[in-house]
Coordinates of C-alpha atoms and ligand atoms in Angstrom, one line a residue:
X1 CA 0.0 0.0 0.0
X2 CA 1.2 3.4 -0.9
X3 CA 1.0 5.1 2.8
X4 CA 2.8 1.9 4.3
X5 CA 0.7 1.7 7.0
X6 CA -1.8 -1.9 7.8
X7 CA -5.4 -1.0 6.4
X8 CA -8.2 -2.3 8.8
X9 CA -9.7 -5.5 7.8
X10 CA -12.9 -4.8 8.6
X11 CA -14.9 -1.4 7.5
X12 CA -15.5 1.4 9.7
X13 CA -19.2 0.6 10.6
X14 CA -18.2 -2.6 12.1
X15 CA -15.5 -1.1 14.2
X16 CA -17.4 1.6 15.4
X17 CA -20.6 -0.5 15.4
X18 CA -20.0 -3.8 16.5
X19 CA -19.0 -2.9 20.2
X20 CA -21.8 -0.4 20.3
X21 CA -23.9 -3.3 19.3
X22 CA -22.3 -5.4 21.8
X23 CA -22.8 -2.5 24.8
X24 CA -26.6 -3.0 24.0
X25 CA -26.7 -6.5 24.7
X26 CA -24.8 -6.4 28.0
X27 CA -27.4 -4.4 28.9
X28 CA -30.0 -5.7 28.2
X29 CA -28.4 -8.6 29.7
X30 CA -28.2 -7.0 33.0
X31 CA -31.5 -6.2 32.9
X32 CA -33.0 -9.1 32.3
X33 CA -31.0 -10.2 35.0
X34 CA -32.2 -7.6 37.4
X35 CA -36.0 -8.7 36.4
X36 CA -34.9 -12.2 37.5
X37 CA -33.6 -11.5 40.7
X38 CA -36.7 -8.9 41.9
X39 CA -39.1 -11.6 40.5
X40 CA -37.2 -14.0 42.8
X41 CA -38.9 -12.5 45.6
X42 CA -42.1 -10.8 44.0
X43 CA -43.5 -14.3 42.4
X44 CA -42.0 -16.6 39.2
X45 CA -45.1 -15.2 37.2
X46 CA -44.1 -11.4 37.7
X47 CA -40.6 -12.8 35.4
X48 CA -40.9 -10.2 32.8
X49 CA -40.0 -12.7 30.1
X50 CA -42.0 -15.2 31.3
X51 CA -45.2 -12.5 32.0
X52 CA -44.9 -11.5 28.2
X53 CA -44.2 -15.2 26.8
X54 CA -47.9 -15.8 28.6
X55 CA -49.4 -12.7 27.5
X56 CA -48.3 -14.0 23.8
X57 CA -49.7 -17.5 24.3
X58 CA -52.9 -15.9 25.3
X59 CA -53.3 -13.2 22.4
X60 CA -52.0 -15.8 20.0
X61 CA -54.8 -16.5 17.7
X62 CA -56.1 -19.9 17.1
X63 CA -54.8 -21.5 14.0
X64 CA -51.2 -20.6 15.0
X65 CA -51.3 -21.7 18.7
X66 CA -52.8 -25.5 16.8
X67 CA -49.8 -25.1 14.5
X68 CA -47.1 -24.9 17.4
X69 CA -48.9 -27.9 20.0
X70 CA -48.7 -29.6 16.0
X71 CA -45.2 -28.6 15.3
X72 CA -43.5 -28.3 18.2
X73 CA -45.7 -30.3 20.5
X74 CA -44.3 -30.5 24.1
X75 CA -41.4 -28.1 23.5
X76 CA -44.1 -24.9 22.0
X77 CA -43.2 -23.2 25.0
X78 CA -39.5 -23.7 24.2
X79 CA -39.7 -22.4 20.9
X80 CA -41.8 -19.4 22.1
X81 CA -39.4 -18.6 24.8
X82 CA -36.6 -18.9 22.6
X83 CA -38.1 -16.6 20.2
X84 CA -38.6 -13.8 22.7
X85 CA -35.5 -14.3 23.8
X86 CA -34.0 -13.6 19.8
X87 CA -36.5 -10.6 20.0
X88 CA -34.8 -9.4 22.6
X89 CA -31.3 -9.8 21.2
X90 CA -31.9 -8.3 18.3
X91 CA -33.8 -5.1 20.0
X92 CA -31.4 -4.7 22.4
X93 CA -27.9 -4.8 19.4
X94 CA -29.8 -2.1 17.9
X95 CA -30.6 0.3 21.1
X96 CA -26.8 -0.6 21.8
X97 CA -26.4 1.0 17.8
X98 CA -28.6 3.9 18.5
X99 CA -27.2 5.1 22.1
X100 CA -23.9 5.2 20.0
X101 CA -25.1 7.8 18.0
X102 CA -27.7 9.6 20.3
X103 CA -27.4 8.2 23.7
X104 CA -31.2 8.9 24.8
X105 CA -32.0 6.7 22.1
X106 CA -30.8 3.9 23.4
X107 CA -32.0 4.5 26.9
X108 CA -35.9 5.3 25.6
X109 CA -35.7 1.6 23.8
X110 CA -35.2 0.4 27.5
X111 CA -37.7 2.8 29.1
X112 CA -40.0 1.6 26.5
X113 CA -39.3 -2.2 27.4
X114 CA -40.2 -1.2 31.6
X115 CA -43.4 -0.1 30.0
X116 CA -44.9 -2.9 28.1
X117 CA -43.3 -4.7 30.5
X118 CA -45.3 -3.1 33.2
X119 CA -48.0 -3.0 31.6
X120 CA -48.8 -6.7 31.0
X121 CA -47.2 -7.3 34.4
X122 CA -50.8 -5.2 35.6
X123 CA -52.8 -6.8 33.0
X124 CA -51.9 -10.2 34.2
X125 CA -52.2 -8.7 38.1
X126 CA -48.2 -9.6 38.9
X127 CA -45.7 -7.6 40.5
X128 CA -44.7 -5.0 38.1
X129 CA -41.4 -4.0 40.1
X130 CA -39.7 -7.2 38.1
X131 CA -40.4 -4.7 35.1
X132 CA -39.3 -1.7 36.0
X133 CA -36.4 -2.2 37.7
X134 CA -35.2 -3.9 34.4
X135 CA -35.7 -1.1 32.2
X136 CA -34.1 0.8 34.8
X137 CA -31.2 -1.0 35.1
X138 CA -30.7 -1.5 31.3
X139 CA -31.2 2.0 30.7
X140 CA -28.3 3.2 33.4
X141 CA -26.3 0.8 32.0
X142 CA -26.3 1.6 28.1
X143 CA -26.2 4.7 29.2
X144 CA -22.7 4.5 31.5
X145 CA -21.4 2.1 28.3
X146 CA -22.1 4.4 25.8
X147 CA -20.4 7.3 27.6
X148 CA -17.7 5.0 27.8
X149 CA -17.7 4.1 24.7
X150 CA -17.4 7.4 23.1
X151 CA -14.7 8.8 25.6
X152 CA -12.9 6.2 23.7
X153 CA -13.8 7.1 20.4
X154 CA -12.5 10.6 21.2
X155 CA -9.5 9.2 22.1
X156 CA -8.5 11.1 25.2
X157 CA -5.3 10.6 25.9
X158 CA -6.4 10.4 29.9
X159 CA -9.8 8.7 28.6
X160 CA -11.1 4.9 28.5
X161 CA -9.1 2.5 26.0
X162 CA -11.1 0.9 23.6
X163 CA -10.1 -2.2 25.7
X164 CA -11.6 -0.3 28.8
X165 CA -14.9 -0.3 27.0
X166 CA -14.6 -4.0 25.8
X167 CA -13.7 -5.6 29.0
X168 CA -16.7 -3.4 30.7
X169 CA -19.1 -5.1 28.7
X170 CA -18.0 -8.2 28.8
X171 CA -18.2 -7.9 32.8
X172 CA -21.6 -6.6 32.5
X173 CA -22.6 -9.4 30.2
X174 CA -21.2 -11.7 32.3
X175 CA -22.7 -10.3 35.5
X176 CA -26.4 -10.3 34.0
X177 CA -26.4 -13.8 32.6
X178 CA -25.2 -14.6 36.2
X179 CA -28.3 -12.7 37.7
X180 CA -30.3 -14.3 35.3
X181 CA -29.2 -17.9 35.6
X182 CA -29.5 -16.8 39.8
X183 CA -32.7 -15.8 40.1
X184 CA -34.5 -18.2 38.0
X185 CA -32.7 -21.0 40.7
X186 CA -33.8 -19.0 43.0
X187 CA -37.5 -18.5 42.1
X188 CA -37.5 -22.0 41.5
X189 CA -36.5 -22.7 44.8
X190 CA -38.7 -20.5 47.1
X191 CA -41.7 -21.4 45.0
X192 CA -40.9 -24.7 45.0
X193 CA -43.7 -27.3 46.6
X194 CA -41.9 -30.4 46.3
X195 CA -41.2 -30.6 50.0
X196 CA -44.9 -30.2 50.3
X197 CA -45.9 -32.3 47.7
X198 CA -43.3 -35.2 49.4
X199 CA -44.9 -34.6 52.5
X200 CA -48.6 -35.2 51.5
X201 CA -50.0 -38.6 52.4
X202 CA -53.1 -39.6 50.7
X203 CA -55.6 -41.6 52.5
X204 CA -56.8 -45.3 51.5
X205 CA -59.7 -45.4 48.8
X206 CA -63.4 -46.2 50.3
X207 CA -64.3 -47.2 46.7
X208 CA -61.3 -49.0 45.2
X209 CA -60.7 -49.6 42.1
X210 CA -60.8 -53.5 40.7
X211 CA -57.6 -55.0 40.4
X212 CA -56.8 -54.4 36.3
X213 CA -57.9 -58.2 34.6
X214 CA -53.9 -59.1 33.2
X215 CA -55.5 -59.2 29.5
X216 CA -56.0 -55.6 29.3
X217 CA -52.3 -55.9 28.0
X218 CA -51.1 -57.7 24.7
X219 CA -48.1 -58.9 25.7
X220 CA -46.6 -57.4 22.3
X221 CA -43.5 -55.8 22.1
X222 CA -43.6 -51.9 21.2
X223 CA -47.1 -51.9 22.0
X224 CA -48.3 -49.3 24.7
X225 CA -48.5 -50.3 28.2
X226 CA -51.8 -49.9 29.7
X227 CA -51.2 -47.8 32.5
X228 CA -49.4 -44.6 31.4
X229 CA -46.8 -44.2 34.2
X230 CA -46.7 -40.4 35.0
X231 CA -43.5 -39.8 33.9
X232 CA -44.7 -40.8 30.5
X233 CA -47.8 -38.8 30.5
X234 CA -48.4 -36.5 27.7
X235 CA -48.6 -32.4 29.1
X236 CA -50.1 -30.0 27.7
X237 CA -51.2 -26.4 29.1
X238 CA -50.7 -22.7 28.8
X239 CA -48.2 -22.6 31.7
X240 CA -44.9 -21.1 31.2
X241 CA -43.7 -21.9 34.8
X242 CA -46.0 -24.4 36.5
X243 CA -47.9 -23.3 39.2
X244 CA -47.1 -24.4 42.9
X245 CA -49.5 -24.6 44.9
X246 CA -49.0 -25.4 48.6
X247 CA -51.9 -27.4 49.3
X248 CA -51.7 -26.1 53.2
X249 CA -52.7 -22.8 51.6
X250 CA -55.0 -24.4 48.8
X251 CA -58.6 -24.2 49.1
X252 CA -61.8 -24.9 46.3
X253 CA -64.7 -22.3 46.3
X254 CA -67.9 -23.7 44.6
X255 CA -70.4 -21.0 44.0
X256 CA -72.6 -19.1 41.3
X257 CA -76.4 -20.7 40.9
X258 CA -76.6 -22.5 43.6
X259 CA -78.4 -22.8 47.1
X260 CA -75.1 -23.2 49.3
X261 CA -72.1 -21.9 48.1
X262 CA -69.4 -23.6 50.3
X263 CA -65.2 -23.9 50.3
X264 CA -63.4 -26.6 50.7
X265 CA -59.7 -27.3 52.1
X266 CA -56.9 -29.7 51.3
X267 CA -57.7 -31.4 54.6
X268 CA -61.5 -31.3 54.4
X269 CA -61.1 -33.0 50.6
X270 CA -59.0 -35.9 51.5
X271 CA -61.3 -36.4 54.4
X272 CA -64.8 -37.2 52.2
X273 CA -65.1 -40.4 50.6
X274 CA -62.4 -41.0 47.9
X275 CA -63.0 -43.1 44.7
X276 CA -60.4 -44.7 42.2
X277 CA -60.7 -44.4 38.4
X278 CA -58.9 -45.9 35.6
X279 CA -59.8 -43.3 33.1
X280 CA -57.9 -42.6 29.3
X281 CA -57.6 -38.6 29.4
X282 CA -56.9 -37.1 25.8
X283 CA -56.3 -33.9 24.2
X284 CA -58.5 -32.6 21.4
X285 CA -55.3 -31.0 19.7
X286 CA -53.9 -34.8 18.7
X287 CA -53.6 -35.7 15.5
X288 CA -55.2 -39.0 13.6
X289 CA -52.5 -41.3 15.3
X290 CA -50.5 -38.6 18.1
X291 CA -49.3 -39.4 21.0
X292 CA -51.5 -37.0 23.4
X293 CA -53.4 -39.4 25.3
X294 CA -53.2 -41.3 28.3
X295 CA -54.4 -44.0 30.7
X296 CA -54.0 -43.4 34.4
X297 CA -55.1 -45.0 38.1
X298 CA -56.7 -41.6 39.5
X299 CA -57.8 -41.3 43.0
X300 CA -60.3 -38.2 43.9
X301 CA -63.9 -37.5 45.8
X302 CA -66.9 -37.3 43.9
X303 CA -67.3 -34.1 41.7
X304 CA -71.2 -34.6 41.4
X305 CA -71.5 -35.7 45.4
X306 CA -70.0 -32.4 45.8
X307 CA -72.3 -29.9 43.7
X308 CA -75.4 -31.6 45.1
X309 CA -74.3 -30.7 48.5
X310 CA -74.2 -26.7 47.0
X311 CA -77.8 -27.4 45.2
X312 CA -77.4 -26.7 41.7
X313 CA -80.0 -24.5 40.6
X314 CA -82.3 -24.9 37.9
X315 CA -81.0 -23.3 35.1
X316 CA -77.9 -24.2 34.7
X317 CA -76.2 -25.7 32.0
X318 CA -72.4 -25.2 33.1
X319 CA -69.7 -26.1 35.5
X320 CA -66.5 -24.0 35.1
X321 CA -63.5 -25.2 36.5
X322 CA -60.5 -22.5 37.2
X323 CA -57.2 -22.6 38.1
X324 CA -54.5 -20.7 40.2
X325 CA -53.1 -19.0 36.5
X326 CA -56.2 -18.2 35.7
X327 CA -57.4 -21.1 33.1
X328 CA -61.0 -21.3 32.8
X329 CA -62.9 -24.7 31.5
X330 CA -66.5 -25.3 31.0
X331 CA -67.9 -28.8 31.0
X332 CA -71.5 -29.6 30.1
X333 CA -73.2 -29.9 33.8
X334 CA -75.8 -32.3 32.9
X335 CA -72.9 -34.5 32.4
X336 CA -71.1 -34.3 35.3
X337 CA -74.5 -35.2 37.1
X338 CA -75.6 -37.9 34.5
X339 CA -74.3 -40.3 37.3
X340 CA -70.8 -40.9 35.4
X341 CA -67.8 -41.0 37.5
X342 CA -66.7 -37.5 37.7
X343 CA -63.5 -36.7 39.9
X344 CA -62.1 -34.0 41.6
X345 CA -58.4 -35.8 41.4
X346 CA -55.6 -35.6 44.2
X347 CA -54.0 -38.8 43.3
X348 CA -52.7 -40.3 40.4
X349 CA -51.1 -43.9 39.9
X350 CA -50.4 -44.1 43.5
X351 CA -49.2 -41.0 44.1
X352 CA -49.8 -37.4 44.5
X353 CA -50.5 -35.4 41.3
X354 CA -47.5 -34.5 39.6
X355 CA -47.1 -30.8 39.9
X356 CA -47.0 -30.7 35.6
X357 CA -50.4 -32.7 36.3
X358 CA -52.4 -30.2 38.8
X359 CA -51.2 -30.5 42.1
X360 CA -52.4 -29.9 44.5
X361 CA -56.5 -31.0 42.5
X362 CA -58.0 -31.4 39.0
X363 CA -60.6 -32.0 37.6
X364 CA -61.6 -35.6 35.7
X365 CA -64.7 -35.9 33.6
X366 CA -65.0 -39.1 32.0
X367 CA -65.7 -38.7 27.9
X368 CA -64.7 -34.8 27.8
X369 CA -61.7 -34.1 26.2
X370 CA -59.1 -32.5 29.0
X371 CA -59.7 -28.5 27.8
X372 CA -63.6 -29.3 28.6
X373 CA -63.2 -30.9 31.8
X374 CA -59.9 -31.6 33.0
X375 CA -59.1 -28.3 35.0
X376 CA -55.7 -28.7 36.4
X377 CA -54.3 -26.5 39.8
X378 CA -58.2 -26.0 40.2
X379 CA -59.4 -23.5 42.9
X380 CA -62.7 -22.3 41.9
X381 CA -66.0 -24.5 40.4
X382 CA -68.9 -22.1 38.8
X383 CA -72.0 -23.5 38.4
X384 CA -73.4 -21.2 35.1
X385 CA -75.1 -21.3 31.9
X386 CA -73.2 -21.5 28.8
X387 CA -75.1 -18.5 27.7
X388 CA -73.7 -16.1 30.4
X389 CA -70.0 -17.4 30.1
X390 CA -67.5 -18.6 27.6
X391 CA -64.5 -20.2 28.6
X392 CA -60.8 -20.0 27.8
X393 CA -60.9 -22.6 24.4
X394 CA -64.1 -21.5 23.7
X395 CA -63.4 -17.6 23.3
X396 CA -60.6 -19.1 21.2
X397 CA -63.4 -20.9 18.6
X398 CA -63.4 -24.3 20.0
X399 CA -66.3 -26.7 20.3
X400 CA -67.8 -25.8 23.4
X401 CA -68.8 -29.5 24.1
X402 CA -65.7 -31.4 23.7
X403 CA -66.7 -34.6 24.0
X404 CA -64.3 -37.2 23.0
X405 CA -64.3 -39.1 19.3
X406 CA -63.7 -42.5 18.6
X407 CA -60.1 -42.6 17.9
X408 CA -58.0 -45.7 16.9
X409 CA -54.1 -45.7 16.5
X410 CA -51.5 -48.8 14.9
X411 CA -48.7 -48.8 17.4
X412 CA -47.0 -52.0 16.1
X413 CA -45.5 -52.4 13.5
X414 CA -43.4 -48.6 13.6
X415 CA -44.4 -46.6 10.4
X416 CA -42.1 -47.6 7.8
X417 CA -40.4 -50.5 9.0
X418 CA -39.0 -53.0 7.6
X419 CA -40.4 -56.6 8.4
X420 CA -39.8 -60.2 7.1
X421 CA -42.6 -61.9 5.1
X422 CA -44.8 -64.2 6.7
X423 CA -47.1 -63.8 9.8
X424 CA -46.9 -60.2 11.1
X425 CA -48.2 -58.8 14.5
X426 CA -50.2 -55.7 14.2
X427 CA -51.1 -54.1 17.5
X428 CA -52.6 -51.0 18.7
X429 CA -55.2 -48.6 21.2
X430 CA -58.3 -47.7 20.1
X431 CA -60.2 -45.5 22.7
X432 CA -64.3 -43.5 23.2
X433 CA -64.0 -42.5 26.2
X434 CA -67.7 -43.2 28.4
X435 CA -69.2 -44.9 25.3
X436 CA -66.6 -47.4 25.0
X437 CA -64.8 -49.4 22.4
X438 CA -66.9 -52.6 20.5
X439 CA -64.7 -53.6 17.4
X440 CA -61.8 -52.6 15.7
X441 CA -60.7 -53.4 12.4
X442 CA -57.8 -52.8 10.0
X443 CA -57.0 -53.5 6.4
X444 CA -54.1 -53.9 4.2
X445 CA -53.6 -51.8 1.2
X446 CA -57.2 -51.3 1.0
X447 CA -58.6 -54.8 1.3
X448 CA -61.4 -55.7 3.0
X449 CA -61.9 -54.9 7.0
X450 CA -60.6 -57.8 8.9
X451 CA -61.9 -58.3 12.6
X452 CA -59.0 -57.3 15.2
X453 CA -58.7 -59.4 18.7
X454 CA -59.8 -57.1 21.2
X455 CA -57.8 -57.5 25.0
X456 CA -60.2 -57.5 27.4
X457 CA -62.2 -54.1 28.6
X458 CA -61.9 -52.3 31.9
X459 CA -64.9 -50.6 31.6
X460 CA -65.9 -47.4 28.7
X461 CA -63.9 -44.9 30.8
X462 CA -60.3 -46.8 29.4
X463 CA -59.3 -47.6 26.2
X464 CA -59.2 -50.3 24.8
X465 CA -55.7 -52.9 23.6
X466 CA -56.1 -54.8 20.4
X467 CA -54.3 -56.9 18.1
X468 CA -54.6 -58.6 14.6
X469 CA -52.3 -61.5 13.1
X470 CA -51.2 -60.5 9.5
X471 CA -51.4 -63.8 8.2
X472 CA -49.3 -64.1 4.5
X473 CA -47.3 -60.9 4.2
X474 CA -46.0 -60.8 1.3
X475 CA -42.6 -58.5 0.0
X476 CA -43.1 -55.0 -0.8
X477 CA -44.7 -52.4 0.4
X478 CA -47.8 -52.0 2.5
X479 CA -50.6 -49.9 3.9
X480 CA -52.2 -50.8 7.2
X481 CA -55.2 -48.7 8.5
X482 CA -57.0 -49.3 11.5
X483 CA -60.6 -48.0 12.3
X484 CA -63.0 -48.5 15.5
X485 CA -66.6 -48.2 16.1
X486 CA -67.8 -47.0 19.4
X487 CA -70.7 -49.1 21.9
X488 CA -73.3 -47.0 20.4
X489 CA -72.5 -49.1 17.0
X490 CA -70.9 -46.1 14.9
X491 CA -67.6 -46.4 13.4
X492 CA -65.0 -44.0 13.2
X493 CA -65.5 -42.0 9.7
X494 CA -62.9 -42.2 6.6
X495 CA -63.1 -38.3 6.2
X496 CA -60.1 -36.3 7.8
X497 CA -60.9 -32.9 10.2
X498 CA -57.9 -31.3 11.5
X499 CA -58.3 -31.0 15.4
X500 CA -59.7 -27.6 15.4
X501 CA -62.5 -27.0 16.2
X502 CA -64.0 -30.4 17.9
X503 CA -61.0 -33.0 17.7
X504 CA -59.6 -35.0 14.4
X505 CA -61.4 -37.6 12.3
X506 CA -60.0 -40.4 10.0
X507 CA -58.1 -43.4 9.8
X508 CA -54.7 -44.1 11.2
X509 CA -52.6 -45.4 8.6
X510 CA -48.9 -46.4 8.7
X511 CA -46.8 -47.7 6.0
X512 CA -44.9 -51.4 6.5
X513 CA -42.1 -52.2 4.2
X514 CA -42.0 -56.8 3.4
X515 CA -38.8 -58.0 2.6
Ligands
LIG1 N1 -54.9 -25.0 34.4 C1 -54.9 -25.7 33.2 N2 -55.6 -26.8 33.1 C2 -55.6 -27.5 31.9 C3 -55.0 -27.0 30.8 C4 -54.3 -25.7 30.9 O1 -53.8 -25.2 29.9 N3 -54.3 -25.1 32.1 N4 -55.1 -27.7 29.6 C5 -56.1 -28.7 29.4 C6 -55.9 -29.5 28.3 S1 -56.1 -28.9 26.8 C7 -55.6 -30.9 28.4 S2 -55.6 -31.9 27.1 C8 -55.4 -31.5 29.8 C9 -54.0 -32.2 29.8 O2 -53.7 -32.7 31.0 P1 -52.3 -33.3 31.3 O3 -51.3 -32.2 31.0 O4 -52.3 -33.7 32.7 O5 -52.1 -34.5 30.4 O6 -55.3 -30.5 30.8 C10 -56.3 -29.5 30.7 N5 -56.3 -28.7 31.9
LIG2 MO1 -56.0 -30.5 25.3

């Protein structure tokens, strides 16, 4: 080069902007940080991340929120955290930009963050300190960086080094993801109700449930057991953070039409009458074939037995369920009086409900599907009319019903594999929850229906184990479908529905490949 002297590698914007950038994010680092550590002590829910990320959930309109449970299933709330969390990256790199320029800038991107911050803290009614003390925080802090930061730029000789600047950020970045990492741990330990949740001992059924009859089980490999154990249990709920609810501090009101309102607490629960269930609970958003359903041993007192002691009034058509973070679920009251075994649940497979599962008391409503009856962390029961209220799903276009269709799924053999010719196993679940499974039949590559073996029933509340014996398959490759009908007599139909708005429809097919 003429002059001699090294030309930069990199142009001038990324010099000058790329620590600016940088300066941003350690702020905004820090205060996210800061908002972690105040929500420690002002309640996991007041988590300004976490209080946006649920705002989002609720304001996200229908046909998207199906697509992520679709997509992303179990980890939605994953992929929505990590997307605020980008958002947030990517806001705060560009206040860093700005404050580099025109420090207010930078600053007023922060104060603007405390605000909607703050204000869905008060809309959701959580602390709203969380909030502001982040934008604070982040705000002082791009501004002290960015002072730095040009000082630099000047290139005083008595000034900050551009190393100064460098190393400050990194120290602030550091510090923040410290806070951060801190007082999520330490949320999660001062909210935390496993202590209480170890310490709760249920009492002894006074309506057991029958010992399971061992032929509810094919003894097939790959094939479901029939008992989901609760690890294994499909989740799924709005909850960000799950609620814990110490149940020395829970209580159940039951009011709205009728004669006696009353409440109810933890101890006064497990001291009426408890019965067991075996009950298949199922989501409406599973697909033809998906995985979001499961059988379980509940233990609970009598839902009905309990709303006859309020009186219901005539007139209603509606039992709302809520919850501690503010769910609300309708069920069709004539149902839960019809006589079926309706549960308010504090046990499940032996054990206390899982937190993920309702702790400290749900809701079970044999036949609903779980966002028409399954309330879970339930703390309030409203006896209405569907005409005066509309619950959570509902507002959100979904049948306001809910009950359960016939559903049917091949578990065995796995979708595409590969099997030796001869006599193949074919095994499955088939479940109508209250009604009750009475044939199931499958078919290969669109043959006629052969009967399958049915294992034998607990009652219509379960689902229901089957098999079939392919007898002479043959090499290449093959379709199986499956299709149940129901103890009223009618069979699943052929036509596909998407889950939205009243649960799927349509065979369950899988592909088998003979060699
Ligand atoms: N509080 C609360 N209860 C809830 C929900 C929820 O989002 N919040 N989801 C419902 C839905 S859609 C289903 S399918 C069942 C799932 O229960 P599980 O997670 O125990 O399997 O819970 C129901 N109860
Ligand atoms: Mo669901």
């Amino acid at each position: 080069m003429s002059t001699g002297k090294r030309q930069p590698s990199r142009p001038r914007w990324w010099r000058r902007g790329a620590p600016a950038a940088l300066t941003g994010l350690a702020a905004a680092a820090a205060a996210i940080g800061a908002g972690e550590l105040v929500a420690a002590f002002t309640g996991a829910d007041s988590s300004p991340v976490l209080a946006v990320g649920s705002q989002a959930i609720d304001l996200t309109p229908t046909p998207l929120k199906d697509y992520a449970v679709r997509t992303f299933g179990t980890h939605d709330k994953f992929v929505l955290l990590s997307g605020i969390h980008a958002t947030l990256v990517l806001l705060a790199l560009a206040a860093g930009v700005l404050s580099a320029r025109w420090r207010p800038a930078g600053v007023a991107v922060f104060l603007l963050f405390a605000g909607v911050g703050a204000w869905v803290a008060a809309v959701r009614a959580v602390a709203v300190w969380p909030a502001l003390t982040a934008g604070t925080v982040g705000a002082v802090v791009l501004w002290w960086l960015s002072g730095l930061g040009r000082r630099a730029c000047r290139s005083e000789s008595s000034g900050p080094t551009r190393r100064t600047v460098l190393g400050a950020t990194g120290g602030v970045l550091a510090v923040g993801v410290v806070a951060d990492l801190g007082g999520r741990a330490l949320a999660g330990a001062r909210s935390s109700v496993a202590a209480a949740r170890a310490g709760v001992r249920l009492p002894a059924p006074a309506h057991p449930g029958p010992a399971l009859p061992p032929r509810v089980h094919p003894d097939i490999a790959g094939l479901s057991p029939f008992t989901t154990a609760n690890r294994d249990f499909y989740r799924v709920d709005t909850a960000l953070t799950l609620p814990q609810i110490d149940p020395r501090r829970w209580s159940l009101r039951v009011h709205g039409m009728v004669d006696r309102p009353l409440e109810l607490d933890f101890d006064q629960l497990l001291r009426l009458p408890l019965e067991e269930l075996d009950y298949t609970l199922s989501c409406v958003s599973n697909e033809v074939g998906g995985p979001y359903v499961g059988t379980a041993r509940w233990l609970g007192a009598s839902l009905p037995a309990l709303l006859r002691r309020a009186g219901v009034r005539a007139g209603a058509d509606q039992l709302v369920g809520r919850s501690k973070d503010h769910m609300s679920i309708g069920t069709p009251l004539d149902s839960v009086l019809d006589g079926r075994p309706a549960l308010l649940a504090v046990g499940m497979n032996g054990e206390p409900l899982p937190v993920a599962h309702g702790f400290p008391c749900r809701s079970v409503v044999p036949g609903f599907y779980g966002y028409t009856s399954a309330t879970k962390w339930l703390v309030d029961l409203e006896v209405t009319a569907f005409a005066a209220y509309s619950p959570y799903w509902v507002e959100r276009g979904w049948d306001r019903h809910g009950v359960v269709r016939t559903a049917s799924r091949i578990e065995v053999p796995a979708p595409f594999a590969h099997l030796r010719a001869g006599a193949v196993m074919v095994a499955g679940t088939a479940w109508a929850t209250h009604r009750g499974i009475a044939a199931v039949e499958v078919r290969v590559d669109g043959g006629p229906w052969r009967q399958a073996h049915l294992a034998e029933a607990v009652g219509p509340d379960t689902w229901r184990q089957w098999t079939w014996e392919w007898a002479d398959a043959q090499p290449g490759t093959h379709t199986l479908q499956v299709r149940a009908t129901d103890a009223t007599g009618a069979t699943q139909p052929e036509q596909r529905q998407p889950p939205f708005p009243a649960g799927a429809t349509g065979w369950h097919g899988i592909v088998a490949i003979v060699e």
